[in-house]
Amino acid sequence: MCGIVGYIGQKNTKEILLEGLKELEYRGYDSAGIAVLSDGVFSSFKATGKLINLEEKTKDFTTDKFAVGIGHTRWATHGKPTELNAHPHVGENSYIVHNGIIENYAELKKALIDDGVTFLSQTDTEVIVHQFEKNLKDADDAFSAFKKTIAELEGAYAVLLVTKAENNKIFFAKHGSPMLVGINAQDEKYFASSDTPLIGHCTDVNYFEDGDYGYVSHGDILIFNKNNQQKQPHFVKLSANKLSAQKDGYCFFMEKEIYEQSNIIADTLLGRVTEKEIIFEELDTKLFEGINEIKLCACGTSYHAALTASYIFERYSKIKTSVEIASEFRYREPIMTKDTLFVAISQSGETADTLETLKMAKEASLKTLVICNVDNSSMVRLADATILMRAGVEKGVASTKAFATQVTVFWMLSLYLAKLKNSLTQEEIVHQLELLRAIPTSVKVENSMHERIKRLSKRYLHGHGFFFIGRDIFFPLALEGALKLKEISYLHAEGYPSGEMKHGPIALADPELFTIALLPEHLLYEKSKSNIEELSARDSTICAISPIAFEKADDFIQTKKQKDYMLEFFEIMVVVQLLSFEISMRLGNDVDMPRNLAKSVTVE
Ligand code: AGP
């Protein structure tokens, strides 16, 4: 998704902007650009494709004195990924970068065209800079013109604007898209749409709230809120740890992230699992008072984790649970009752659809909880309570360790609720706690297992489709396996409940239909086996993943004997992640930055 950086200071502005954009690369983009204003002169560069193209274009350009600069990685929404559509967008004397979508851009554009303005791009963003320059003609100063412009925009945005009219300032506005400003002892100011570009440069950061706007100059940070009242910046310390963002010798972040799941889950469990109970210091039991239902809402992989949770919440905590796809929930005029706890699940905490549903729940006065990986993200700041997943920075666009930690948190939460509601005996809880502590072992990648998957992967590079099938919680895992494969291999894959195949999809069965069968020992083994046999009888090519040898399969990936189906879930999760990874590697794809995808989807 789009990324924003900005800088005011004496250093080489170009280098700082490019370095910042590099940190945002993993979010997915299709073009990039920068604009630097120094001594009243603008220099602007744009390029399609990877940042290396922009680096090439800017190789002879340097700034060695005070300058203001803005930069952007664009993920196309309005208009194709061309150089003209790349940001920054230019007016007569100003440049702008923008994340989000301006919903009333068409009417603003029409009025500007009627006034004689010529547009260079097809983007919604370009209207902002022209509208600003139009307003500037009648305004006392650039800030008044900027303020008026922002008030005229509808939609979601994080915006940085620089103008010759006041050439030592960056004007900013935030509404629905994340943005922060950072400071350091050298009196430099950095902007970005997420923390990472600021790590190592800034000691403290201020996260803008929705409705915030203002400007930053060398000496000042002036912030106004949505009611046009000036407010003080609220600085918090920025972590200095960039280590986790490195590849540690793996070819791709995704592989590294699969391998580190064992340590990461140990972190997720740390201090939360005792001999007798689950402790969430971040939760107040009052959150659950008067609650008769849990509604889980998310997108993509987080949705699959939520689906998994719905099985174990009902099974262990005996609480009615429903699951919603955020983009659907937003517009279907749902009935929300106050005895429902609304739980949003998001790795990034910035996904526009999920964030919007959280706002809806708040407006309906529901109690809200967020399961998130990014502290200080928009969702964390909005919810009544948060459980952090502690997965560390996830760089691969295809989510792996975030899913693993989400399911871990949900398993813990189901036991926490079971204790509160007395739905499991103390003995059962103690047994479950023992199992929980075994997750880090169950997700350890054995060399032999990885080698087996690597070898098998060459048989699965074609075909007319994949069906990942499973029952109970292995159905959401099947959905997740299929999503992983689609995302990074570009092969068509579906996740399906094993027992549902006979109601239609079995018509597709032939040797070129690949069935990836999730067959745990401790959950509905015989039922699942019969469903796989039905497909085998119709000549579908079967790859079974199970601890028990299965002679009807063409290929077999043998998992370890586990004590419980939950531990089998985690081990099989690693197998499907590695299978997708190896298929994608063989196809020569960019595993970490698959085409058309963005890490953080901040538009609806
Ligand atoms: C996962 O592999 C995806 N790239 C995607 O489905 C993702 O899970 C989804 O966009 C939701 O993101 P979030 O967890 O940050 O809200």
XYZ file of C-alpha atoms in Angstrom, residues 189-604:
416
model
C 11.863 16.509 11.732
C 10.881 13.312 9.995
C 7.445 12.269 8.744
C 6.303 8.781 7.789
C 3.187 6.691 7.392
C 4.589 4.046 9.779
C 7.370 3.739 12.379
C 10.004 1.887 10.403
C 11.535 4.734 8.338
C 12.043 6.705 11.550
C 13.859 3.997 13.510
C 17.480 5.024 13.932
C 16.741 8.666 13.033
C 14.261 9.790 15.678
C 14.117 9.343 19.406
C 10.509 10.432 19.911
C 7.418 10.378 17.742
C 3.961 11.889 17.718
C 1.203 9.809 16.089
C -1.347 12.108 14.492
C -4.999 11.580 15.343
C -7.795 11.608 12.776
C -8.628 15.231 11.999
C -5.170 16.555 12.915
C -3.589 19.061 10.561
C -0.930 21.744 10.749
C 2.642 22.378 9.723
C 6.167 21.641 10.778
C 9.106 23.956 10.261
C 12.720 23.750 11.403
C 11.784 25.021 14.860
C 8.034 24.444 15.215
C 5.423 21.726 15.211
C 1.970 23.238 15.044
C -0.945 20.801 15.349
C -4.672 21.529 15.231
C -7.386 18.989 15.935
C -10.600 18.346 14.004
C -12.299 21.156 15.992
C -9.614 23.578 14.835
C -8.143 23.854 18.300
C -4.396 23.963 18.642
C -2.983 21.034 20.586
C 0.385 20.047 21.968
C 2.224 17.179 20.282
C 2.173 14.027 22.367
C 5.611 12.477 21.974
C 6.343 8.873 22.847
C 9.678 7.056 22.703
C 10.461 5.229 19.469
C 12.066 1.795 19.721
C 15.594 1.687 18.319
C 15.492 -2.003 17.376
C 15.951 -2.608 13.681
C 17.490 -6.063 14.057
C 14.270 -7.987 13.682
C 13.717 -6.361 10.335
C 16.801 -8.013 8.820
C 16.771 -11.287 6.855
C 19.336 -13.119 9.016
C 20.722 -15.113 6.097
C 17.398 -16.335 4.684
C 16.655 -15.556 1.034
C 13.267 -14.143 1.846
C 11.654 -12.616 4.910
C 8.801 -15.096 4.563
C 11.141 -18.052 5.084
C 12.798 -16.349 8.029
C 9.402 -15.564 9.491
C 8.266 -19.202 9.165
C 11.425 -20.393 10.906
C 11.236 -17.884 13.741
C 7.680 -18.851 14.710
C 8.892 -21.079 17.515
C 10.736 -18.230 19.293
C 8.047 -15.719 18.458
C 5.261 -17.847 19.932
C 7.376 -18.339 23.056
C 7.336 -14.510 23.332
C 3.577 -14.426 22.829
C 3.151 -16.893 25.698
C 5.716 -15.226 27.947
C 4.300 -14.163 31.315
C 0.785 -15.069 30.210
C 0.739 -18.822 30.872
C 1.192 -19.937 34.469
C 0.730 -23.420 35.940
C -2.892 -22.665 36.803
C -4.248 -19.973 34.573
C -3.863 -17.483 31.761
C -2.914 -13.973 32.795
C -3.562 -11.016 30.530
C -2.304 -8.058 32.529
C -3.602 -5.784 29.809
C -7.213 -6.933 30.354
C -9.662 -5.880 33.014
C -12.250 -8.586 33.694
C -14.884 -5.817 33.602
C -14.520 -5.938 29.829
C -16.384 -9.248 29.870
C -19.105 -8.305 32.347
C -22.559 -8.519 30.780
C -21.143 -10.089 27.605
C -23.129 -12.947 26.045
C -21.606 -12.970 22.587
C -18.283 -12.332 20.894
C -18.163 -10.900 17.405
C -14.825 -11.244 15.617
C -14.110 -9.033 12.633
C -11.097 -9.007 10.302
C -9.752 -9.368 6.755
C -7.600 -11.963 4.980
C -5.334 -14.041 7.155
C -6.587 -12.312 10.295
C -10.087 -13.401 9.290
C -8.884 -17.005 9.103
C -7.424 -16.698 12.594
C -10.783 -15.306 13.744
C -12.634 -18.244 12.167
C -10.335 -20.616 14.035
C -11.092 -18.726 17.245
C -14.827 -19.125 16.744
C -14.486 -22.918 17.079
C -12.436 -22.818 20.265
C -14.393 -19.988 21.909
C -17.572 -22.013 21.592
C -15.849 -25.286 22.496
C -13.796 -24.146 25.501
C -15.354 -20.881 26.687
C -18.930 -21.851 25.836
C -19.626 -18.392 24.516
C -21.627 -17.678 21.400
C -19.212 -16.438 18.728
C -19.710 -15.035 15.251
C -17.128 -14.027 12.650
C -17.374 -11.255 10.079
C -15.398 -10.218 7.026
C -14.815 -6.527 7.705
C -15.524 -5.249 4.190
C -18.913 -6.996 4.259
C -19.805 -6.026 7.795
C -19.276 -2.321 7.052
C -22.179 -1.985 4.692
C -24.696 -4.589 5.689
C -26.356 -2.531 8.429
C -25.613 -5.116 11.113
C -27.530 -5.381 14.346
C -25.166 -4.685 17.217
C -26.293 -5.344 20.765
C -24.479 -4.168 23.851
C -24.067 -7.657 25.279
C -21.634 -8.339 22.411
C -17.899 -7.901 22.767
C -16.548 -6.653 19.444
C -13.089 -8.030 18.660
C -11.087 -6.652 15.731
C -8.089 -8.697 14.589
C -5.354 -7.106 12.565
C -1.635 -7.640 12.200
C -1.060 -4.029 11.156
C -3.814 -2.316 13.109
C -4.316 -0.083 10.066
C -6.467 -2.129 7.658
C -9.103 0.381 6.546
C -12.068 -2.028 6.460
C -11.366 -3.494 9.889
C -10.661 -0.071 11.383
C -13.991 1.184 10.102
C -15.890 -1.721 11.706
C -14.176 -0.941 14.988
C -15.389 2.657 14.700
C -18.907 1.332 14.006
C -18.771 -0.854 17.109
C -17.598 2.091 19.194
C -20.365 4.257 17.836
C -22.878 1.561 18.757
C -21.376 1.664 22.305
C -20.135 -1.920 22.191
C -17.165 -2.919 24.305
C -14.177 -3.406 22.024
C -10.998 -5.451 22.059
C -8.226 -5.489 19.463
C -5.800 -8.338 18.795
C -2.943 -6.569 17.061
C 0.761 -6.718 16.350
C 1.519 -3.006 16.154
C 1.401 -1.001 19.326
C 0.173 2.558 18.827
C -1.520 1.616 15.562
C -4.874 3.236 14.788
C -6.881 0.245 16.045
C -4.905 -0.046 19.269
C -5.461 3.623 19.967
C -9.184 3.314 19.340
C -10.145 0.120 21.168
C -11.119 -0.215 24.825
C -8.537 -2.953 25.283
C -5.726 -4.567 23.327
C -3.844 -7.824 23.363
C -0.579 -7.475 21.482
C 0.522 -10.507 19.485
C 4.254 -9.820 19.995
C 5.138 -11.250 16.568
C 7.781 -8.591 15.858
C 7.896 -6.784 12.511
C 6.382 -8.997 9.811
C 7.912 -8.018 6.488
C 6.698 -10.728 4.119
C 3.480 -9.556 2.500
C 2.156 -13.100 2.908
C 1.460 -13.315 6.601
C 2.835 -16.304 8.535
C 4.033 -15.604 12.056
C 1.254 -13.071 12.575
C -1.319 -15.808 11.930
C 0.517 -18.171 14.291
C 0.514 -15.603 17.100
C -3.112 -14.638 16.477
C -4.222 -18.242 16.922
C -1.978 -18.540 20.003
C -3.593 -15.446 21.532
C -7.062 -16.806 20.755
C -6.267 -20.156 22.342
C -5.063 -18.335 25.464
C -8.105 -16.086 25.440
C -10.470 -19.050 25.152
C -8.930 -20.497 28.335
C -8.962 -17.123 30.093
C -12.694 -16.909 29.347
C -13.226 -20.563 30.277
C -11.869 -19.741 33.721
C -14.016 -16.612 34.032
C -17.129 -18.471 32.947
C -16.332 -21.741 34.668
C -16.849 -23.581 31.417
C -13.862 -25.931 31.845
C -12.791 -27.697 35.021
C -9.527 -26.584 36.635
C -8.058 -29.943 35.625
C -8.992 -29.366 31.980
C -7.528 -25.860 32.089
C -4.253 -27.137 33.536
C -4.100 -29.734 30.752
C -4.716 -27.056 28.101
C -1.982 -24.851 29.622
C 0.439 -27.730 29.285
C -0.510 -28.083 25.625
C -0.111 -24.355 25.044
C 3.451 -24.504 26.303
C 4.172 -27.138 23.658
C 3.321 -24.874 20.677
C 6.901 -23.567 20.232
C 8.116 -27.166 19.843
C 5.327 -28.112 17.453
C 6.207 -25.295 15.012
C 9.981 -25.926 14.922
C 10.996 -26.556 11.325
C 12.817 -29.876 11.019
C 15.370 -30.012 8.218
C 14.034 -33.339 6.982
C 10.502 -31.952 6.784
C 11.606 -28.862 4.852
C 13.660 -30.999 2.459
C 10.686 -33.307 1.831
C 8.428 -30.344 1.043
C 11.089 -28.811 -1.203
C 11.308 -32.052 -3.212
C 7.547 -32.495 -3.445
C 6.919 -28.907 -4.495
C 8.166 -29.560 -8.042
C 5.104 -31.753 -8.663
C 2.737 -28.890 -7.920
C 3.663 -26.115 -10.289
C 0.778 -26.482 -12.704
C -2.683 -28.084 -12.668
C -6.046 -26.399 -12.995
C -6.480 -25.759 -9.335
C -5.729 -26.606 -5.750
C -8.221 -27.511 -3.061
C -6.978 -27.288 0.511
C -9.473 -29.247 2.573
C -10.003 -29.761 6.286
C -12.662 -30.064 8.952
C -13.355 -28.027 12.081
C -10.406 -25.691 12.792
C -8.579 -27.348 9.922
C -11.092 -25.704 7.600
C -9.873 -22.156 8.418
C -6.350 -23.556 8.171
C -7.256 -24.886 4.714
C -8.496 -21.396 3.792
C -5.236 -19.938 5.040
C -3.155 -22.523 3.152
C -5.008 -21.704 -0.063
C -4.593 -17.954 0.507
C -0.843 -18.377 1.042
C -0.505 -20.361 -2.177
C -2.569 -17.883 -4.219
C -0.704 -14.873 -2.875
C 2.806 -15.965 -3.693
C 2.494 -18.596 -6.443
C -0.362 -16.981 -8.447
C -1.885 -20.470 -8.818
C -5.588 -20.829 -8.250
C -6.356 -22.349 -4.875
C -9.422 -22.706 -2.699
C -9.905 -23.671 0.897
C -12.934 -25.893 1.493
C -14.519 -27.871 4.313
C -13.687 -31.540 3.554
C -17.296 -32.624 4.020
C -18.584 -30.001 1.588
C -16.621 -31.152 -1.480
C -19.283 -33.677 -2.424
C -21.828 -30.849 -2.680
C -20.316 -29.467 -5.846
C -16.544 -28.997 -6.148
C -15.975 -32.757 -6.487
C -17.201 -32.298 -10.070
C -13.777 -30.766 -10.760
C -11.913 -33.872 -9.618
C -9.384 -35.252 -12.103
C -5.619 -35.858 -11.972
C -4.943 -32.168 -12.611
C -6.950 -31.119 -9.551
C -4.558 -31.043 -6.617
C -6.088 -31.761 -3.228
C -4.013 -30.768 -0.231
C -5.702 -32.759 2.514
C -5.240 -31.688 6.133
C -5.699 -34.888 8.095
C -5.009 -34.588 11.826
C -5.097 -37.644 14.026
C -7.037 -36.146 16.922
C -9.994 -34.459 15.259
C -12.583 -36.195 13.071
C -9.912 -38.419 11.542
C -12.235 -41.062 10.124
C -14.686 -38.484 8.734
C -11.935 -36.511 7.015
C -10.360 -39.688 5.673
C -13.632 -40.727 4.006
C -13.908 -37.304 2.346
C -10.390 -37.627 0.970
C -11.146 -41.136 -0.268
C -14.114 -39.762 -2.202
C -11.727 -37.453 -4.052
C -9.107 -40.133 -4.498
C -11.748 -42.427 -6.050
C -12.364 -39.717 -8.647
C -8.678 -39.507 -9.491
C -7.869 -36.135 -7.943
C -4.157 -35.949 -7.136
C -3.949 -36.043 -3.351
C -1.205 -34.702 -1.116
C -2.115 -35.703 2.436
C -0.603 -34.060 5.496
C -1.035 -36.310 8.505
C 0.848 -38.160 11.244
C -0.829 -41.400 10.103
C 0.269 -42.996 6.828
C -2.488 -42.768 4.242
C -2.192 -45.189 1.357
C -4.819 -43.527 -0.852
C -2.667 -40.391 -1.227
C -0.370 -39.792 -4.188
C 1.959 -37.803 -1.961
C 2.249 -37.867 1.758
C 3.816 -35.415 4.192
C 4.149 -37.095 7.539
C 3.822 -34.862 10.570
C 4.887 -35.798 14.090
C 2.623 -37.529 16.592
C 1.147 -34.778 18.768
C -0.848 -34.998 21.985
C -3.730 -32.856 20.788
C -5.378 -31.542 17.645
C -4.402 -27.940 18.520
C -0.733 -28.877 18.348
C -1.395 -30.716 15.091
C -2.955 -27.478 13.833
C 0.266 -25.559 14.467
C 2.494 -28.204 12.872
C 0.296 -28.545 9.776
C 0.213 -24.725 9.553
C 4.005 -24.737 9.119
C 3.743 -27.442 6.435
C 1.264 -25.467 4.328
C 3.303 -22.280 4.748
C 6.466 -24.053 3.569
C 4.646 -25.747 0.700
C 3.471 -22.387 -0.671
C 6.907 -20.906 -0.114
C 8.691 -23.697 -1.999
C 6.215 -23.655 -4.905
C 6.650 -19.885 -5.200
C 10.458 -20.232 -5.073
C 10.394 -22.811 -7.868
C 8.229 -20.524 -9.962
C 10.803 -17.773 -9.482
C 8.386 -15.313 -7.896
C 9.178 -12.417 -5.601
C 8.048 -14.223 -2.446
C 8.127 -11.202 -0.138
C 6.546 -8.709 -2.478
C 4.005 -10.588 -4.588
C 2.461 -8.759 -7.502
C -0.599 -6.568 -6.851
C -0.461 -7.043 -3.078
C 0.207 -4.640 -0.260
C 1.225 -5.417 3.296
C -1.079 -2.945 4.891
C -4.336 -2.280 3.055
C -5.239 1.230 4.141
C -7.889 1.809 1.468
C -11.253 0.115 1.316
